[in-house]
Amino acid sequence: MPVLAAIERFFERLLERPSARLFRTRLQPVQLQRRIERAMEAERLAATDRTLVPNRFTVRLNPEDLAGFGDMQVSLASELADGALTFARAHHYTLVDRPQVMLLAD
């Protein structure tokens, strides 16, 4: 991971997590999408002619947060997978297969 990306992640963790705990705001789909994108960036592998990124993601959520999405859990997982595909294409990353996202209560 490049140094600037590591510094950025450090400040994200330093500022975002305490504020989320303090104000206990409702989890938004865009937050999940950004986490998936960061996971793609962190786990990418550079090959000779392409950059491979993961295509299977398991998002573990607090049961209350997962229940907050209600009936749209299946469609949310599909939308997150579509967002991951869009992100990969925009950054010219190579995927082995279409992205899949699984939401689990943990």
mmCIF file with all atom_site columns, N, CA and C in Angstrom, residues 7-49:
data_model
loop_
_atom_site.group_PDB
_atom_site.id
_atom_site.type_symbol
_atom_site.label_atom_id
_atom_site.label_alt_id
_atom_site.label_comp_id
_atom_site.label_asym_id
_atom_site.label_entity_id
_atom_site.label_seq_id
_atom_site.pdbx_PDB_ins_code
_atom_site.Cartn_x
_atom_site.Cartn_y
_atom_site.Cartn_z
_atom_site.occupancy
_atom_site.B_iso_or_equiv
_atom_site.pdbx_formal_charge
_atom_site.auth_seq_id
_atom_site.auth_comp_id
_atom_site.auth_asym_id
_atom_site.auth_atom_id
_atom_site.pdbx_PDB_model_num
ATOM 1   N N  . ILE A 1 7  ? -1.508  6.663  5.113   1.00 0.00 ? 7  ILE A N  1
ATOM 2   C CA . ILE A 1 7  ? -1.746  7.837  5.958   1.00 0.00 ? 7  ILE A CA 1
ATOM 3   C C  . ILE A 1 7  ? -3.221  8.233  5.900   1.00 0.00 ? 7  ILE A C  1
ATOM 4   N N  . GLU A 1 8  ? -3.792  8.197  4.711   1.00 0.00 ? 8  GLU A N  1
ATOM 5   C CA . GLU A 1 8  ? -5.203  8.526  4.552   1.00 0.00 ? 8  GLU A CA 1
ATOM 6   C C  . GLU A 1 8  ? -6.086  7.570  5.359   1.00 0.00 ? 8  GLU A C  1
ATOM 7   N N  . ARG A 1 9  ? -5.802  6.283  5.290   1.00 0.00 ? 9  ARG A N  1
ATOM 8   C CA . ARG A 1 9  ? -6.573  5.296  6.064   1.00 0.00 ? 9  ARG A CA 1
ATOM 9   C C  . ARG A 1 9  ? -6.426  5.539  7.562   1.00 0.00 ? 9  ARG A C  1
ATOM 10  N N  . PHE A 1 10 ? -5.234  5.910  7.998   1.00 0.00 ? 10 PHE A N  1
ATOM 11  C CA . PHE A 1 10 ? -5.012  6.192  9.412   1.00 0.00 ? 10 PHE A CA 1
ATOM 12  C C  . PHE A 1 10 ? -5.912  7.333  9.873   1.00 0.00 ? 10 PHE A C  1
ATOM 13  N N  . PHE A 1 11 ? -5.945  8.418  9.109   1.00 0.00 ? 11 PHE A N  1
ATOM 14  C CA . PHE A 1 11 ? -6.773  9.555  9.503   1.00 0.00 ? 11 PHE A CA 1
ATOM 15  C C  . PHE A 1 11 ? -8.262  9.252  9.392   1.00 0.00 ? 11 PHE A C  1
ATOM 16  N N  . GLU A 1 12 ? -8.639  8.422  8.426   1.00 0.00 ? 12 GLU A N  1
ATOM 17  C CA . GLU A 1 12 ? -10.044 7.999  8.345   1.00 0.00 ? 12 GLU A CA 1
ATOM 18  C C  . GLU A 1 12 ? -10.452 7.275  9.615   1.00 0.00 ? 12 GLU A C  1
ATOM 19  N N  . ARG A 1 13 ? -9.634  6.316  10.021  1.00 0.00 ? 13 ARG A N  1
ATOM 20  C CA . ARG A 1 13 ? -9.941  5.555  11.236  1.00 0.00 ? 13 ARG A CA 1
ATOM 21  C C  . ARG A 1 13 ? -9.930  6.463  12.455  1.00 0.00 ? 13 ARG A C  1
ATOM 22  N N  . LEU A 1 14 ? -9.007  7.393  12.488  1.00 0.00 ? 14 LEU A N  1
ATOM 23  C CA . LEU A 1 14 ? -8.864  8.289  13.630  1.00 0.00 ? 14 LEU A CA 1
ATOM 24  C C  . LEU A 1 14 ? -10.083 9.196  13.786  1.00 0.00 ? 14 LEU A C  1
ATOM 25  N N  . LEU A 1 15 ? -10.642 9.652  12.682  1.00 0.00 ? 15 LEU A N  1
ATOM 26  C CA . LEU A 1 15 ? -11.736 10.624 12.743  1.00 0.00 ? 15 LEU A CA 1
ATOM 27  C C  . LEU A 1 15 ? -13.125 10.025 12.561  1.00 0.00 ? 15 LEU A C  1
ATOM 28  N N  . GLU A 1 16 ? -13.282 9.070  11.651  1.00 0.00 ? 16 GLU A N  1
ATOM 29  C CA . GLU A 1 16 ? -14.611 8.558  11.330  1.00 0.00 ? 16 GLU A CA 1
ATOM 30  C C  . GLU A 1 16 ? -15.185 7.649  12.404  1.00 0.00 ? 16 GLU A C  1
ATOM 31  N N  . ARG A 1 17 ? -14.410 6.725  12.880  1.00 0.00 ? 17 ARG A N  1
ATOM 32  C CA . ARG A 1 17 ? -14.938 5.739  13.826  1.00 0.00 ? 17 ARG A CA 1
ATOM 33  C C  . ARG A 1 17 ? -15.422 6.351  15.131  1.00 0.00 ? 17 ARG A C  1
ATOM 34  N N  . PRO A 1 18 ? -14.624 7.218  15.786  1.00 0.00 ? 18 PRO A N  1
ATOM 35  C CA . PRO A 1 18 ? -15.140 7.800  17.033  1.00 0.00 ? 18 PRO A CA 1
ATOM 36  C C  . PRO A 1 18 ? -16.398 8.643  16.826  1.00 0.00 ? 18 PRO A C  1
ATOM 37  N N  . SER A 1 19 ? -16.445 9.387  15.723  1.00 0.00 ? 19 SER A N  1
ATOM 38  C CA . SER A 1 19 ? -17.633 10.211 15.484  1.00 0.00 ? 19 SER A CA 1
ATOM 39  C C  . SER A 1 19 ? -18.853 9.340  15.204  1.00 0.00 ? 19 SER A C  1
ATOM 40  N N  . ALA A 1 20 ? -18.668 8.220  14.524  1.00 0.00 ? 20 ALA A N  1
ATOM 41  C CA . ALA A 1 20 ? -19.789 7.309  14.271  1.00 0.00 ? 20 ALA A CA 1
ATOM 42  C C  . ALA A 1 20 ? -20.283 6.686  15.569  1.00 0.00 ? 20 ALA A C  1
ATOM 43  N N  . ARG A 1 21 ? -19.367 6.357  16.441  1.00 0.00 ? 21 ARG A N  1
ATOM 44  C CA . ARG A 1 21 ? -19.766 5.780  17.739  1.00 0.00 ? 21 ARG A CA 1
ATOM 45  C C  . ARG A 1 21 ? -20.448 6.820  18.612  1.00 0.00 ? 21 ARG A C  1
ATOM 46  N N  . LEU A 1 22 ? -19.945 8.038  18.586  1.00 0.00 ? 22 LEU A N  1
ATOM 47  C CA . LEU A 1 22 ? -20.478 9.094  19.429  1.00 0.00 ? 22 LEU A CA 1
ATOM 48  C C  . LEU A 1 22 ? -21.892 9.485  19.013  1.00 0.00 ? 22 LEU A C  1
ATOM 49  N N  . PHE A 1 23 ? -22.104 9.684  17.723  1.00 0.00 ? 23 PHE A N  1
ATOM 50  C CA . PHE A 1 23 ? -23.400 10.159 17.246  1.00 0.00 ? 23 PHE A CA 1
ATOM 51  C C  . PHE A 1 23 ? -24.339 9.038  16.836  1.00 0.00 ? 23 PHE A C  1
ATOM 52  N N  . ARG A 1 24 ? -23.827 7.816  16.696  1.00 0.00 ? 24 ARG A N  1
ATOM 53  C CA . ARG A 1 24 ? -24.606 6.617  16.343  1.00 0.00 ? 24 ARG A CA 1
ATOM 54  C C  . ARG A 1 24 ? -25.601 6.899  15.226  1.00 0.00 ? 24 ARG A C  1
ATOM 55  N N  . THR A 1 25 ? -25.063 7.386  14.120  1.00 0.00 ? 25 THR A N  1
ATOM 56  C CA . THR A 1 25 ? -25.897 7.642  12.954  1.00 0.00 ? 25 THR A CA 1
ATOM 57  C C  . THR A 1 25 ? -26.219 6.327  12.259  1.00 0.00 ? 25 THR A C  1
ATOM 58  N N  . ARG A 1 26 ? -27.268 6.352  11.483  1.00 0.00 ? 26 ARG A N  1
ATOM 59  C CA . ARG A 1 26 ? -27.693 5.160  10.746  1.00 0.00 ? 26 ARG A CA 1
ATOM 60  C C  . ARG A 1 26 ? -26.695 4.867  9.628   1.00 0.00 ? 26 ARG A C  1
ATOM 61  N N  . LEU A 1 27 ? -26.350 3.613  9.481   1.00 0.00 ? 27 LEU A N  1
ATOM 62  C CA . LEU A 1 27 ? -25.409 3.192  8.451   1.00 0.00 ? 27 LEU A CA 1
ATOM 63  C C  . LEU A 1 27 ? -26.023 3.394  7.068   1.00 0.00 ? 27 LEU A C  1
ATOM 64  N N  . GLN A 1 28 ? -25.260 3.967  6.161   1.00 0.00 ? 28 GLN A N  1
ATOM 65  C CA . GLN A 1 28 ? -25.735 4.260  4.812   1.00 0.00 ? 28 GLN A CA 1
ATOM 66  C C  . GLN A 1 28 ? -25.058 3.336  3.803   1.00 0.00 ? 28 GLN A C  1
ATOM 67  N N  . PRO A 1 29 ? -25.767 2.968  2.732   1.00 0.00 ? 29 PRO A N  1
ATOM 68  C CA . PRO A 1 29 ? -25.176 2.099  1.706   1.00 0.00 ? 29 PRO A CA 1
ATOM 69  C C  . PRO A 1 29 ? -23.879 2.648  1.114   1.00 0.00 ? 29 PRO A C  1
ATOM 70  N N  . VAL A 1 30 ? -23.770 3.951  0.982   1.00 0.00 ? 30 VAL A N  1
ATOM 71  C CA . VAL A 1 30 ? -22.562 4.533  0.401   1.00 0.00 ? 30 VAL A CA 1
ATOM 72  C C  . VAL A 1 30 ? -21.345 4.256  1.290   1.00 0.00 ? 30 VAL A C  1
ATOM 73  N N  . GLN A 1 31 ? -21.548 4.155  2.604   1.00 0.00 ? 31 GLN A N  1
ATOM 74  C CA . GLN A 1 31 ? -20.446 3.823  3.496   1.00 0.00 ? 31 GLN A CA 1
ATOM 75  C C  . GLN A 1 31 ? -19.950 2.397  3.232   1.00 0.00 ? 31 GLN A C  1
ATOM 76  N N  . LEU A 1 32 ? -20.880 1.495  2.996   1.00 0.00 ? 32 LEU A N  1
ATOM 77  C CA . LEU A 1 32 ? -20.502 0.119  2.673   1.00 0.00 ? 32 LEU A CA 1
ATOM 78  C C  . LEU A 1 32 ? -19.762 0.062  1.345   1.00 0.00 ? 32 LEU A C  1
ATOM 79  N N  . GLN A 1 33 ? -20.248 0.854  0.376   1.00 0.00 ? 33 GLN A N  1
ATOM 80  C CA . GLN A 1 33 ? -19.607 0.879  -0.940  1.00 0.00 ? 33 GLN A CA 1
ATOM 81  C C  . GLN A 1 33 ? -18.165 1.357  -0.829  1.00 0.00 ? 33 GLN A C  1
ATOM 82  N N  . ARG A 1 34 ? -17.935 2.394  -0.037  1.00 0.00 ? 34 ARG A N  1
ATOM 83  C CA . ARG A 1 34 ? -16.571 2.919  0.127   1.00 0.00 ? 34 ARG A CA 1
ATOM 84  C C  . ARG A 1 34 ? -15.665 1.886  0.791   1.00 0.00 ? 34 ARG A C  1
ATOM 85  N N  . ARG A 1 35 ? -16.199 1.123  1.737   1.00 0.00 ? 35 ARG A N  1
ATOM 86  C CA . ARG A 1 35 ? -15.401 0.074  2.384   1.00 0.00 ? 35 ARG A CA 1
ATOM 87  C C  . ARG A 1 35 ? -14.997 -0.999 1.382   1.00 0.00 ? 35 ARG A C  1
ATOM 88  N N  . ILE A 1 36 ? -15.918 -1.363 0.516   1.00 0.00 ? 36 ILE A N  1
ATOM 89  C CA . ILE A 1 36 ? -15.610 -2.363 -0.517  1.00 0.00 ? 36 ILE A CA 1
ATOM 90  C C  . ILE A 1 36 ? -14.538 -1.823 -1.463  1.00 0.00 ? 36 ILE A C  1
ATOM 91  N N  . GLU A 1 37 ? -14.661 -0.558 -1.844  1.00 0.00 ? 37 GLU A N  1
ATOM 92  C CA . GLU A 1 37 ? -13.665 0.054  -2.725  1.00 0.00 ? 37 GLU A CA 1
ATOM 93  C C  . GLU A 1 37 ? -12.292 0.087  -2.059  1.00 0.00 ? 37 GLU A C  1
ATOM 94  N N  . ARG A 1 38 ? -12.256 0.405  -0.768  1.00 0.00 ? 38 ARG A N  1
ATOM 95  C CA . ARG A 1 38 ? -10.974 0.416  -0.061  1.00 0.00 ? 38 ARG A CA 1
ATOM 96  C C  . ARG A 1 38 ? -10.384 -0.992 0.027   1.00 0.00 ? 38 ARG A C  1
ATOM 97  N N  . ALA A 1 39 ? -11.246 -1.983 0.191   1.00 0.00 ? 39 ALA A N  1
ATOM 98  C CA . ALA A 1 39 ? -10.761 -3.373 0.222   1.00 0.00 ? 39 ALA A CA 1
ATOM 99  C C  . ALA A 1 39 ? -10.174 -3.757 -1.133  1.00 0.00 ? 39 ALA A C  1
ATOM 100 N N  . MET A 1 40 ? -10.802 -3.307 -2.213  1.00 0.00 ? 40 MET A N  1
ATOM 101 C CA . MET A 1 40 ? -10.263 -3.583 -3.549  1.00 0.00 ? 40 MET A CA 1
ATOM 102 C C  . MET A 1 40 ? -8.886  -2.937 -3.697  1.00 0.00 ? 40 MET A C  1
ATOM 103 N N  . GLU A 1 41 ? -8.772  -1.698 -3.272  1.00 0.00 ? 41 GLU A N  1
ATOM 104 C CA . GLU A 1 41 ? -7.497  -0.985 -3.374  1.00 0.00 ? 41 GLU A CA 1
ATOM 105 C C  . GLU A 1 41 ? -6.418  -1.662 -2.532  1.00 0.00 ? 41 GLU A C  1
ATOM 106 N N  . ALA A 1 42 ? -6.777  -2.080 -1.333  1.00 0.00 ? 42 ALA A N  1
ATOM 107 C CA . ALA A 1 42 ? -5.791  -2.663 -0.425  1.00 0.00 ? 42 ALA A CA 1
ATOM 108 C C  . ALA A 1 42 ? -5.320  -4.040 -0.881  1.00 0.00 ? 42 ALA A C  1
ATOM 109 N N  . GLU A 1 43 ? -6.179  -4.794 -1.550  1.00 0.00 ? 43 GLU A N  1
ATOM 110 C CA . GLU A 1 43 ? -5.855  -6.174 -1.921  1.00 0.00 ? 43 GLU A CA 1
ATOM 111 C C  . GLU A 1 43 ? -5.491  -6.345 -3.395  1.00 0.00 ? 43 GLU A C  1
ATOM 112 N N  . ARG A 1 44 ? -5.299  -5.267 -4.102  1.00 0.00 ? 44 ARG A N  1
ATOM 113 C CA . ARG A 1 44 ? -4.990  -5.394 -5.533  1.00 0.00 ? 44 ARG A CA 1
ATOM 114 C C  . ARG A 1 44 ? -3.600  -5.978 -5.732  1.00 0.00 ? 44 ARG A C  1
ATOM 115 N N  . LEU A 1 45 ? -3.475  -6.717 -6.820  1.00 0.00 ? 45 LEU A N  1
ATOM 116 C CA . LEU A 1 45 ? -2.201  -7.345 -7.180  1.00 0.00 ? 45 LEU A CA 1
ATOM 117 C C  . LEU A 1 45 ? -1.805  -6.888 -8.572  1.00 0.00 ? 45 LEU A C  1
ATOM 118 N N  . ALA A 1 46 ? -0.629  -6.365 -8.692  1.00 0.00 ? 46 ALA A N  1
ATOM 119 C CA . ALA A 1 46 ? -0.149  -5.904 -9.986  1.00 0.00 ? 46 ALA A CA 1
ATOM 120 C C  . ALA A 1 46 ? 0.489   -7.069 -10.727 1.00 0.00 ? 46 ALA A C  1
ATOM 121 N N  . ALA A 1 47 ? -0.011  -7.342 -11.921 1.00 0.00 ? 47 ALA A N  1
ATOM 122 C CA . ALA A 1 47 ? 0.578   -8.336 -12.815 1.00 0.00 ? 47 ALA A CA 1
ATOM 123 C C  . ALA A 1 47 ? 1.332   -7.574 -13.900 1.00 0.00 ? 47 ALA A C  1
ATOM 124 N N  . THR A 1 48 ? 1.887   -8.286 -14.850 1.00 0.00 ? 48 THR A N  1
ATOM 125 C CA . THR A 1 48 ? 2.687   -7.618 -15.886 1.00 0.00 ? 48 THR A CA 1
ATOM 126 C C  . THR A 1 48 ? 1.865   -6.657 -16.735 1.00 0.00 ? 48 THR A C  1
ATOM 127 N N  . ASP A 1 49 ? 0.645   -7.058 -17.089 1.00 0.00 ? 49 ASP A N  1
ATOM 128 C CA . ASP A 1 49 ? -0.147  -6.227 -17.996 1.00 0.00 ? 49 ASP A CA 1
ATOM 129 C C  . ASP A 1 49 ? -1.488  -5.788 -17.413 1.00 0.00 ? 49 ASP A C  1
#
